[in-house]
PDB file of C-alpha atoms in Angstrom:
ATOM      1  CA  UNK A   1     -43.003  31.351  83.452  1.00  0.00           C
ATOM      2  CA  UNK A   2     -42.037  29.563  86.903  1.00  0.00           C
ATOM      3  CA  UNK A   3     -39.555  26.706  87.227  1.00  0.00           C
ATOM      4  CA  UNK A   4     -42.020  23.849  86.892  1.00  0.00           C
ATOM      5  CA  UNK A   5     -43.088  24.799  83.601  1.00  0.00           C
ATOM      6  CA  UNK A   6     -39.833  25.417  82.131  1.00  0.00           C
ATOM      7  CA  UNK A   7     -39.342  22.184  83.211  1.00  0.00           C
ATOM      8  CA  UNK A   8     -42.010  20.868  81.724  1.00  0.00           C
ATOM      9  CA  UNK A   9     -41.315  22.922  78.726  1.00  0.00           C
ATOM     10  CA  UNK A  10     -37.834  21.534  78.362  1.00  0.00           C
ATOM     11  CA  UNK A  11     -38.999  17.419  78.359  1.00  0.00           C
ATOM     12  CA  UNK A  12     -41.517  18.332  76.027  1.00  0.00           C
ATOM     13  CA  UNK A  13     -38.895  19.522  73.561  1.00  0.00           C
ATOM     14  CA  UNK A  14     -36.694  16.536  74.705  1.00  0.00           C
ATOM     15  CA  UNK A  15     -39.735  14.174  73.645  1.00  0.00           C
ATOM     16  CA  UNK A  16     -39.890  15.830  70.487  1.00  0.00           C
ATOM     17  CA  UNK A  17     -36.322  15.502  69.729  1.00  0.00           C
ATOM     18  CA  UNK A  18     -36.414  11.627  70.501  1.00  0.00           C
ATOM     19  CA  UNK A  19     -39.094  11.129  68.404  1.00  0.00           C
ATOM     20  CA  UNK A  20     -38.080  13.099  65.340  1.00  0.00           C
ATOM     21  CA  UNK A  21     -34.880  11.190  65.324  1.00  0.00           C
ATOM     22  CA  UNK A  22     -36.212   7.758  65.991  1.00  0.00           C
ATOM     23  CA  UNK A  23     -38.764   8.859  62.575  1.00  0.00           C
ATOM     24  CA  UNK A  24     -35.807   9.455  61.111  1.00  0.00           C
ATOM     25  CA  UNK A  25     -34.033   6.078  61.904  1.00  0.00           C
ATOM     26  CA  UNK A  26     -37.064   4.478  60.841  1.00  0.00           C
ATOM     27  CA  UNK A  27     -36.992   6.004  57.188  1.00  0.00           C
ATOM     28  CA  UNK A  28     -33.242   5.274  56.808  1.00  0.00           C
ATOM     29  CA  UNK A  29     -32.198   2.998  54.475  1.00  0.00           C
ATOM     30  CA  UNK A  30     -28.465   1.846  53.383  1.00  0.00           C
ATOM     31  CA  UNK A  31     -28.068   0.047  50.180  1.00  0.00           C
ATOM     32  CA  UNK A  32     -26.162  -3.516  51.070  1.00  0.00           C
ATOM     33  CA  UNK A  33     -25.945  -5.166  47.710  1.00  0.00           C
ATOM     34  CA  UNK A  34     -25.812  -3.917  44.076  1.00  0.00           C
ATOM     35  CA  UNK A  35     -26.236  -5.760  41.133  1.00  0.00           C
ATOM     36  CA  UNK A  36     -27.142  -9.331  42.299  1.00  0.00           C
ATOM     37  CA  UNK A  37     -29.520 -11.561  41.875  1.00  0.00           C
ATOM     38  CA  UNK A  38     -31.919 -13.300  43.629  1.00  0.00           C
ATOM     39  CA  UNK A  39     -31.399 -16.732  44.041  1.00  0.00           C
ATOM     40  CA  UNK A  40     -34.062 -17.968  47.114  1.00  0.00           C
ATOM     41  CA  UNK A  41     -36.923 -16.092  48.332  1.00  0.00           C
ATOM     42  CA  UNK A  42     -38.243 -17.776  51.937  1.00  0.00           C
ATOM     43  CA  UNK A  43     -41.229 -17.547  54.722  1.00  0.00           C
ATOM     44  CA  UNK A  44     -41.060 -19.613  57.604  1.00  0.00           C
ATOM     45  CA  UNK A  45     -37.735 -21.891  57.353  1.00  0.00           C
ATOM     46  CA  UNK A  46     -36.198 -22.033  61.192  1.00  0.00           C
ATOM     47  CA  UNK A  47     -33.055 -19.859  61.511  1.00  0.00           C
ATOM     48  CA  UNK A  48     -36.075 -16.680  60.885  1.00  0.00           C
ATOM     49  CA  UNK A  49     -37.059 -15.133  63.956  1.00  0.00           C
ATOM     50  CA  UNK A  50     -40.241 -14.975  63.341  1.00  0.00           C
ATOM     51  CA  UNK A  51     -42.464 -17.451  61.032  1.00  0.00           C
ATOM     52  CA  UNK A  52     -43.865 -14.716  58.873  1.00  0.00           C
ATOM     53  CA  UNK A  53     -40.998 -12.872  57.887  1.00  0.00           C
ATOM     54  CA  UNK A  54     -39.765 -12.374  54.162  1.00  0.00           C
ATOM     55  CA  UNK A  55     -36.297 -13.442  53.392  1.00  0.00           C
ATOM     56  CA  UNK A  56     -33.752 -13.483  50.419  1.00  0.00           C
ATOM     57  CA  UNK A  57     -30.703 -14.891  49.559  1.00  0.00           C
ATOM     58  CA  UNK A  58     -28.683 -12.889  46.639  1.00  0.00           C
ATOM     59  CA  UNK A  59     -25.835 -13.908  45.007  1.00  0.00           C
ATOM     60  CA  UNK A  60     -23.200 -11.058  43.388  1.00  0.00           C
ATOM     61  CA  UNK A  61     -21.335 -11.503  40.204  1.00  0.00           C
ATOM     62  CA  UNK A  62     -18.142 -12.805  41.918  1.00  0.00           C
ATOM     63  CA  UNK A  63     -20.645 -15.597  43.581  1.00  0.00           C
ATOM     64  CA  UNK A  64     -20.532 -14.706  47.099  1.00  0.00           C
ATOM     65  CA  UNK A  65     -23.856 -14.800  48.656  1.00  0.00           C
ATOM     66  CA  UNK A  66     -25.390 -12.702  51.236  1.00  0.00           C
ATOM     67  CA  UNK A  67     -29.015 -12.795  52.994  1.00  0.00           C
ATOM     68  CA  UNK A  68     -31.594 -10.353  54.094  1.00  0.00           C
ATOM     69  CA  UNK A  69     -34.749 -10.242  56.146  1.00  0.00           C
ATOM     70  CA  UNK A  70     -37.538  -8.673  57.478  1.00  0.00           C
ATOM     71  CA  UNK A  71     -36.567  -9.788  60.721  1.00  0.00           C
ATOM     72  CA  UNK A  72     -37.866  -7.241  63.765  1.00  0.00           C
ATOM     73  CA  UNK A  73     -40.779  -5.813  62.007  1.00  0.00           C
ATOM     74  CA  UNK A  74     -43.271  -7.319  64.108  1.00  0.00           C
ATOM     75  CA  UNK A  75     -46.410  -8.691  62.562  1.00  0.00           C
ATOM     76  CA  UNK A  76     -44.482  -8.564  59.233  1.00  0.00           C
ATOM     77  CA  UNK A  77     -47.353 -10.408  57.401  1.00  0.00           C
ATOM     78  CA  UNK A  78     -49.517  -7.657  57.922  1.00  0.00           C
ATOM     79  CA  UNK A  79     -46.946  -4.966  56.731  1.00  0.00           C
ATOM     80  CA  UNK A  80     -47.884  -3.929  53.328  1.00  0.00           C
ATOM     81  CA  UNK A  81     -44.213  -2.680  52.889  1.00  0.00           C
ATOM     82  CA  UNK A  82     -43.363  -6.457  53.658  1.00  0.00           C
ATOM     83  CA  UNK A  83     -45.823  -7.548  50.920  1.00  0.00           C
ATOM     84  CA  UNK A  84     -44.642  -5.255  48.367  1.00  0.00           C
ATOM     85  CA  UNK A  85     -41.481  -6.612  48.994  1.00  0.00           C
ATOM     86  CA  UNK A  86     -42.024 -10.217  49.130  1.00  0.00           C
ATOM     87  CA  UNK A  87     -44.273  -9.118  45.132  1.00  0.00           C
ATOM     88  CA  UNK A  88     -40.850  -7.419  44.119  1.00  0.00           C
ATOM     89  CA  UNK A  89     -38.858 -10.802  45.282  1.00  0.00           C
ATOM     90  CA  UNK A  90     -40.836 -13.217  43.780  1.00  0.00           C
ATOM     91  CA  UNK A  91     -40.924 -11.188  40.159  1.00  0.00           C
ATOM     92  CA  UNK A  92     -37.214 -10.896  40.358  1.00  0.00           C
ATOM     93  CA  UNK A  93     -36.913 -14.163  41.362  1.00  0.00           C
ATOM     94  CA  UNK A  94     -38.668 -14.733  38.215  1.00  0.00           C
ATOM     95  CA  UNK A  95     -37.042 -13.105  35.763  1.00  0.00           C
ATOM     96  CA  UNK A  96     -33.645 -13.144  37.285  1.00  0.00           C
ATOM     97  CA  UNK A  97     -32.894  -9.673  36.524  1.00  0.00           C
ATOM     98  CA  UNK A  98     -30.560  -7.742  38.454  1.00  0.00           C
ATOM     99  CA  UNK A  99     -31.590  -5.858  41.749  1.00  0.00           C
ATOM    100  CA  UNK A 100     -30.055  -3.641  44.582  1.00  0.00           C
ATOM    101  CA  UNK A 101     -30.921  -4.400  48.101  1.00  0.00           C
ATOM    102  CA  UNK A 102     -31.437  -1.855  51.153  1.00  0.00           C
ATOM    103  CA  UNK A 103     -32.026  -2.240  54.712  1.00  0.00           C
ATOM    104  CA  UNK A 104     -31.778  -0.015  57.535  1.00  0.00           C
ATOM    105  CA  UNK A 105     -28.606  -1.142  58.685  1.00  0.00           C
ATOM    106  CA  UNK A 106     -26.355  -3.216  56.610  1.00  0.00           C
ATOM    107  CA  UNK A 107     -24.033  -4.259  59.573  1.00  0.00           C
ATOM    108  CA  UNK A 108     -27.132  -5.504  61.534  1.00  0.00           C
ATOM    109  CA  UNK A 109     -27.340  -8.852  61.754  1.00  0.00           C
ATOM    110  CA  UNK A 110     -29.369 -12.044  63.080  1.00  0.00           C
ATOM    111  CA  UNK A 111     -27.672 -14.908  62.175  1.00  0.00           C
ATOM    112  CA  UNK A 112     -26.797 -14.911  58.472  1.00  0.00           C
ATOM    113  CA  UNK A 113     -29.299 -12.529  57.460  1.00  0.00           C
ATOM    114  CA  UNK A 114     -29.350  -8.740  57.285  1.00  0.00           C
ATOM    115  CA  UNK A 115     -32.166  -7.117  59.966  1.00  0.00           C
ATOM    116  CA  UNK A 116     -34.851  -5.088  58.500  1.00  0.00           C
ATOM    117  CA  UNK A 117     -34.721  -5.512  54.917  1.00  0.00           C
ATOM    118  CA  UNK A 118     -36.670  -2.789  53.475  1.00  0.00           C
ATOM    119  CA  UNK A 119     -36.192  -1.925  49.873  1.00  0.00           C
ATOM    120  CA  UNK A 120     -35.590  -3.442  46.267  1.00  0.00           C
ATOM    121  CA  UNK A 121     -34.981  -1.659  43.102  1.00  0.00           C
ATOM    122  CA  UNK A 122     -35.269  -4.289  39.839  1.00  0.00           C
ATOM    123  CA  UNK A 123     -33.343  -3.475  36.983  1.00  0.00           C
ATOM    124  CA  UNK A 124     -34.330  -4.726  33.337  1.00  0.00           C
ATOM    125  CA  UNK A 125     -31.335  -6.172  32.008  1.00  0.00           C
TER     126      UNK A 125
ATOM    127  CA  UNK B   1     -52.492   1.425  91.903  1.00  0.00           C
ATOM    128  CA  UNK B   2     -49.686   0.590  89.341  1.00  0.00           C
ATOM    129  CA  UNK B   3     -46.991   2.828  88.746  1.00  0.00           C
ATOM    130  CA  UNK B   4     -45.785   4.075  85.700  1.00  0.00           C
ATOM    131  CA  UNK B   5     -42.464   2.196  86.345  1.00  0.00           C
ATOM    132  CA  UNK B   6     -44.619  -1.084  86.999  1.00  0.00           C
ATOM    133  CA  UNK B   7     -46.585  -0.492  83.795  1.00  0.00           C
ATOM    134  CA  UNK B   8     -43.158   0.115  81.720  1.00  0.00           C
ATOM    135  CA  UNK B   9     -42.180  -3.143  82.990  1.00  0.00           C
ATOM    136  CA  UNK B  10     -45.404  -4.630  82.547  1.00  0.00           C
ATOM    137  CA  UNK B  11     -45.509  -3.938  78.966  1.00  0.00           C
ATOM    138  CA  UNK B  12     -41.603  -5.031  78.410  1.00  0.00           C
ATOM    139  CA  UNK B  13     -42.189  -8.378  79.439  1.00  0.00           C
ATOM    140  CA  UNK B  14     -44.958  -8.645  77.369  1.00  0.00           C
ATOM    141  CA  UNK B  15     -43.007  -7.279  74.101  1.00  0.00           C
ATOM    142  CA  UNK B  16     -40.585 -10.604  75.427  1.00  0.00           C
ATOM    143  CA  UNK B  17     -43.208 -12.449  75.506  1.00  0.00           C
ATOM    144  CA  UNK B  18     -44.377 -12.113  72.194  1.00  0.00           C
ATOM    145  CA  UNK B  19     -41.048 -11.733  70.256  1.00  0.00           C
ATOM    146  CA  UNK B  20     -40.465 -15.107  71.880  1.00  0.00           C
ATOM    147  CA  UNK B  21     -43.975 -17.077  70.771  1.00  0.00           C
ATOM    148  CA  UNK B  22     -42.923 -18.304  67.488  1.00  0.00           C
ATOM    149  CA  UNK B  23     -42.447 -22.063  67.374  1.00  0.00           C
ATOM    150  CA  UNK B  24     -39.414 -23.725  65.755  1.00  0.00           C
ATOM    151  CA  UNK B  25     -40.277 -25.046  61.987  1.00  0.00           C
ATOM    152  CA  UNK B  26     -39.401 -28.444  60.821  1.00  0.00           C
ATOM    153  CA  UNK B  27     -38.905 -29.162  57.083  1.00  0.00           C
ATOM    154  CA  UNK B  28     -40.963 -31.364  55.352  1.00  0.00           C
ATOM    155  CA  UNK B  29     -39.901 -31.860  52.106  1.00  0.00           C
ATOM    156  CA  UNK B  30     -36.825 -30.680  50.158  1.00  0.00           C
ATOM    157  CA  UNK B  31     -36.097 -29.705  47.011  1.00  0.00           C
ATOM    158  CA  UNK B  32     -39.705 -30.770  45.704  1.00  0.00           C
ATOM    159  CA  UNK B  33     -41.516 -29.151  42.268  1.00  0.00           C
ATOM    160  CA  UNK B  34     -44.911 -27.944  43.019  1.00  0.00           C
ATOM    161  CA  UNK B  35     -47.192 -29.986  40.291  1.00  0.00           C
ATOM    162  CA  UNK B  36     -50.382 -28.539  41.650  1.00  0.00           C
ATOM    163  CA  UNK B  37     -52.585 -25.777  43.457  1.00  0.00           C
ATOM    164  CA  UNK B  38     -55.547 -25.876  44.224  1.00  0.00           C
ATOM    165  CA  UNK B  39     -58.234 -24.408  46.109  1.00  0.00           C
ATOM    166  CA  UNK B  40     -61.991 -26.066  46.874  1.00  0.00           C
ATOM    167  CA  UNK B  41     -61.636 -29.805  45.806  1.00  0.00           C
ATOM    168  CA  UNK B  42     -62.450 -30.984  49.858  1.00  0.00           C
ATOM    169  CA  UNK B  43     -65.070 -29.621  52.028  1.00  0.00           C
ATOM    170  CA  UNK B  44     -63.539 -27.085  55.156  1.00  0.00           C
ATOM    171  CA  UNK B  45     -63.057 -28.818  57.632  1.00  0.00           C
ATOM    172  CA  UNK B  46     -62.741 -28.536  61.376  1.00  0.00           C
ATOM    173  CA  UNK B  47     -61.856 -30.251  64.682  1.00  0.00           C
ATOM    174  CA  UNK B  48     -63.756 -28.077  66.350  1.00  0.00           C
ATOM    175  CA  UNK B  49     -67.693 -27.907  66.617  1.00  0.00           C
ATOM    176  CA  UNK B  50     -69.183 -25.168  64.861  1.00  0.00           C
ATOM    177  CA  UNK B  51     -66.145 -23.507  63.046  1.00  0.00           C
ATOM    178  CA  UNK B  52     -64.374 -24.328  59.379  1.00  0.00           C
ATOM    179  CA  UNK B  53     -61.268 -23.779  58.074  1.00  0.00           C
ATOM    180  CA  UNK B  54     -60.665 -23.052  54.603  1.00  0.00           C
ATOM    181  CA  UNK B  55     -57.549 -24.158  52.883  1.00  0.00           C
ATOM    182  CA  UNK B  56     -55.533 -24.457  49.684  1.00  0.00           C
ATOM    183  CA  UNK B  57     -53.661 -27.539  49.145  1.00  0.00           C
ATOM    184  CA  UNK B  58     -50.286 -28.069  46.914  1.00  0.00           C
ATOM    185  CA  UNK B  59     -48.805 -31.387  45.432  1.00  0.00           C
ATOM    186  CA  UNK B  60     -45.140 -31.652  45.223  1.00  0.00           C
ATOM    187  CA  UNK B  61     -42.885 -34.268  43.525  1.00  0.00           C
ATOM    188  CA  UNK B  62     -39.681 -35.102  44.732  1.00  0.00           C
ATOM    189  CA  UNK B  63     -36.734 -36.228  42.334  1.00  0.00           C
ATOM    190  CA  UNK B  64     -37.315 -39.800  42.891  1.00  0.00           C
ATOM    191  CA  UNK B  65     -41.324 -39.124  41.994  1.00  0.00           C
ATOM    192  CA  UNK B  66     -42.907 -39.742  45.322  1.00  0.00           C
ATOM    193  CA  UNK B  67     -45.790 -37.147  45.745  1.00  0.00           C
ATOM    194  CA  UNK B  68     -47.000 -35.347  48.691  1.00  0.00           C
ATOM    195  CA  UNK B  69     -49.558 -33.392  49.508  1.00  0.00           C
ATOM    196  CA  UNK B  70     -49.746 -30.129  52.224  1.00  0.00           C
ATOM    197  CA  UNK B  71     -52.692 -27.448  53.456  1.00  0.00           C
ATOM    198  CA  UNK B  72     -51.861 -23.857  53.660  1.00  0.00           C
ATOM    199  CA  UNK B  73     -54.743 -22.795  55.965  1.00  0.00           C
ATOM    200  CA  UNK B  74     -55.095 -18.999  55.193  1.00  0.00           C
ATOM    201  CA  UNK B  75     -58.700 -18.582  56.875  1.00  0.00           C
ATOM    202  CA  UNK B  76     -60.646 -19.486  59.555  1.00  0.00           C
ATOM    203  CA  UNK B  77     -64.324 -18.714  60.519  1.00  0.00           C
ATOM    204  CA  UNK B  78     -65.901 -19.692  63.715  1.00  0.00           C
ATOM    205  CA  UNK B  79     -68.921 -18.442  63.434  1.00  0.00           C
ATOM    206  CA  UNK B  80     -70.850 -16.445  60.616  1.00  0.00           C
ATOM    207  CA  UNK B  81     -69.823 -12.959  62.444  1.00  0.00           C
ATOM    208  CA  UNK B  82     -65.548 -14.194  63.168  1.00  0.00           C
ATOM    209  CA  UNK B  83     -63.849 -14.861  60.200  1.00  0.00           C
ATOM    210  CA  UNK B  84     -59.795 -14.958  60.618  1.00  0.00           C
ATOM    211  CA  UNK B  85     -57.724 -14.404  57.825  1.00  0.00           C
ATOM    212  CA  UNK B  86     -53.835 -14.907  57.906  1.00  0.00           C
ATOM    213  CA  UNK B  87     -51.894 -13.288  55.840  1.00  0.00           C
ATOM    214  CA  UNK B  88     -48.491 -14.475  56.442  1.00  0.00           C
ATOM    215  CA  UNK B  89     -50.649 -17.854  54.625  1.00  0.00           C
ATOM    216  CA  UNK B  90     -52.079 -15.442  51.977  1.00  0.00           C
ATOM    217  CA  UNK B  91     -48.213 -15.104  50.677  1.00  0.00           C
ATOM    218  CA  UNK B  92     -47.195 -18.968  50.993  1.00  0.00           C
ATOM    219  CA  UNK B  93     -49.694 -19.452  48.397  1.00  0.00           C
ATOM    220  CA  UNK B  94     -48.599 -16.474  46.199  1.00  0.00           C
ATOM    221  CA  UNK B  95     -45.184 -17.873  46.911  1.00  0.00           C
ATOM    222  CA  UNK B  96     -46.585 -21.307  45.697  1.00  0.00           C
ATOM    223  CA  UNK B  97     -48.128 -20.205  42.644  1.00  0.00           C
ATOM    224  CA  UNK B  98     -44.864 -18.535  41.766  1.00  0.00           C
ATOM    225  CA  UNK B  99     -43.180 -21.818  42.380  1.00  0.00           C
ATOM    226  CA  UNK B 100     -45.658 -23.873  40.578  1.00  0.00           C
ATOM    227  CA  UNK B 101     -45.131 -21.926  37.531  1.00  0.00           C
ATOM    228  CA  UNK B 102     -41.307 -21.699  37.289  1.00  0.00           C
ATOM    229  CA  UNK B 103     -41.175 -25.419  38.036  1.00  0.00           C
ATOM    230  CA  UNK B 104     -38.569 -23.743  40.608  1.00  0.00           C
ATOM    231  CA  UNK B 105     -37.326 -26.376  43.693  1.00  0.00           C
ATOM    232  CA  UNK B 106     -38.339 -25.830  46.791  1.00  0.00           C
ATOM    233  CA  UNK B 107     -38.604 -26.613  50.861  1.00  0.00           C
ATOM    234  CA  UNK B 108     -41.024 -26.604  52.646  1.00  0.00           C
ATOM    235  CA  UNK B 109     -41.634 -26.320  56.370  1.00  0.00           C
ATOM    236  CA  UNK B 110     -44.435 -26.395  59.273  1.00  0.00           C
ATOM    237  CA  UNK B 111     -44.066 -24.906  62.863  1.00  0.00           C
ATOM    238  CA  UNK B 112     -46.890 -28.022  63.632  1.00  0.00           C
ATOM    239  CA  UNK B 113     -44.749 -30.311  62.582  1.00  0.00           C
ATOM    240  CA  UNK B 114     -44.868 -32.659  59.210  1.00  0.00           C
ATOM    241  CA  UNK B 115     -46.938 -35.493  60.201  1.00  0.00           C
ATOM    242  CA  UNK B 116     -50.276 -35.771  59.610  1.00  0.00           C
ATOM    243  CA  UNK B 117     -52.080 -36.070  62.847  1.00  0.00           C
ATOM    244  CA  UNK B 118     -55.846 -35.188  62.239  1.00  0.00           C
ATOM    245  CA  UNK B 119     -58.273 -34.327  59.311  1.00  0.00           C
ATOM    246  CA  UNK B 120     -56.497 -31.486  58.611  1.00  0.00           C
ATOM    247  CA  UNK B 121     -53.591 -33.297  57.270  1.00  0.00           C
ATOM    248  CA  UNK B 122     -49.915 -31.568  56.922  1.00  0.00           C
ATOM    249  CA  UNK B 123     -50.237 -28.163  57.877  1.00  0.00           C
ATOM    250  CA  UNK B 124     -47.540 -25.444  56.451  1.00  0.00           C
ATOM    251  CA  UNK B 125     -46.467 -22.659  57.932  1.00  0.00           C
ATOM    252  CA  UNK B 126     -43.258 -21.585  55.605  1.00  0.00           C
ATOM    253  CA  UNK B 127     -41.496 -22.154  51.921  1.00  0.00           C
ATOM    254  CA  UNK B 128     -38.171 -21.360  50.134  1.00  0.00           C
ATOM    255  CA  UNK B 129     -38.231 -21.172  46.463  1.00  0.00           C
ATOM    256  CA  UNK B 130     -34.785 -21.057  45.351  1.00  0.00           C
ATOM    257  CA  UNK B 131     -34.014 -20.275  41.448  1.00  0.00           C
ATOM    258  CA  UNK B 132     -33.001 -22.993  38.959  1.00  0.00           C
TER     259      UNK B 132
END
């Protein structure tokens, strides 16, 4: 093997590595909130990035709020992940039952809501 | 020819570009009940020759009983063969219907802004349901 295609060899494994780990960002998922309920879902209000985005505003048992969003998805409206989630919202919304909250990154922010909101589990009470 | 370092760049400013296109929203009405939902009571209709719009209209009441009335526009067809759906419309009117039925308060709010301007009356682009 000569010296070009080690070298070629090497940023082929160096491609690989970057892309394994960005996969792995992307499947991450920290849980932010536990036990709270919903108390607004949104689509479209102004302090959201962008106009199709899926937002939610929880509140805990002590009453502090906190709010999360699909912010950064890019063409969120045609995410089915973002449409599960906006079906979960709404039906815990509904019934008010308790829920846990996960998004990729619970320190990232834009605004006052959480970046990249990305899972739900409802609890029946 | 274009460089890979001129197509990197080329294709950065148009990621800017995009994340930046979304217009600001105004809010139209707040803290309104949705009283109804409905879908086919007017004909499509269209500024522009030879295309329709299709939408679904809600009624809200405010506290003091005004009504109002607002088009989600979820599809468009300009010709037999180009029919645009949007989806990010599809879920304001799952979001109404959710609304509508919990008798929940909401806002509501339009990138086009809230007045009524042409045939198409108020158009709506977002909604917050909050619980009771």
């Amino acid at each position: 093997m000569d010296f070009r295609s080690i070298k070629m060899a090497a940023i082929a494994v160096a491609c690989i590595s970057v892309t394994s780990e960005a996969n792995a960002q992307e499947n991450s998922v920290q849980q932010c909130a536990t036990n709270v309920r919903i108390i607004s879902v949104s689509q479209g209000p102004d302090a959201i990035t962008n106009p199709s985005d899926i937002a939610i505003t929880v509140k805990s048992t002590d009453g502090s709020t906190q709010k999360f969003a699909t912010i950064n998805y890019g063409n969120t409206a045609l995410n089915a992940q973002v449409r599960t989630l906006l079906t979960m919202a709404l039906a815990a919304l509904s019934s008010q039952m308790p829920v846990n909250v996960y998004a990729e990154n619970c320190g990232n922010t834009d605004g006052p809501y959480v970046e990249k909101w990305k899972g739900l589990t409802i609890s029946a009470n | 020819m274009m460089t890979a370092k001129e197509a990197c760049l080329g294709l950065a400013a148009l990621a800017l570009s995009l994340g930046s296109s979304s217009a600001r929203a105004a809010t139209c009405a707040s803290h309104v009940r949705i009283l109804e939902v409905r879908q086919d009571s007017k004909d499509p209709v269209s500024i522009y020759p030879g295309s329709y719009e299709f939408y679904v209209t809600i009624v809200t009441s405010s506290d003091n009983g005004s009504r109002d009335e607002f088009q989600i526009e979820y599809r468009d067809v300009v010709d037999l063969f180009n029919e645009v759906h949007y989806p990010d419309r599809t879920s304001l009117v799952m979001m109404a219907t959710t609304a509508q039925a919990l008798q929940a308060p909401v806002n509501i709010f339009s990138s086009y802004g809230c007045s009524a301007s042409d045939a198409r009356g108020k158009r709506i682009t977002g909604i917050e349901i909050m619980a009771q």
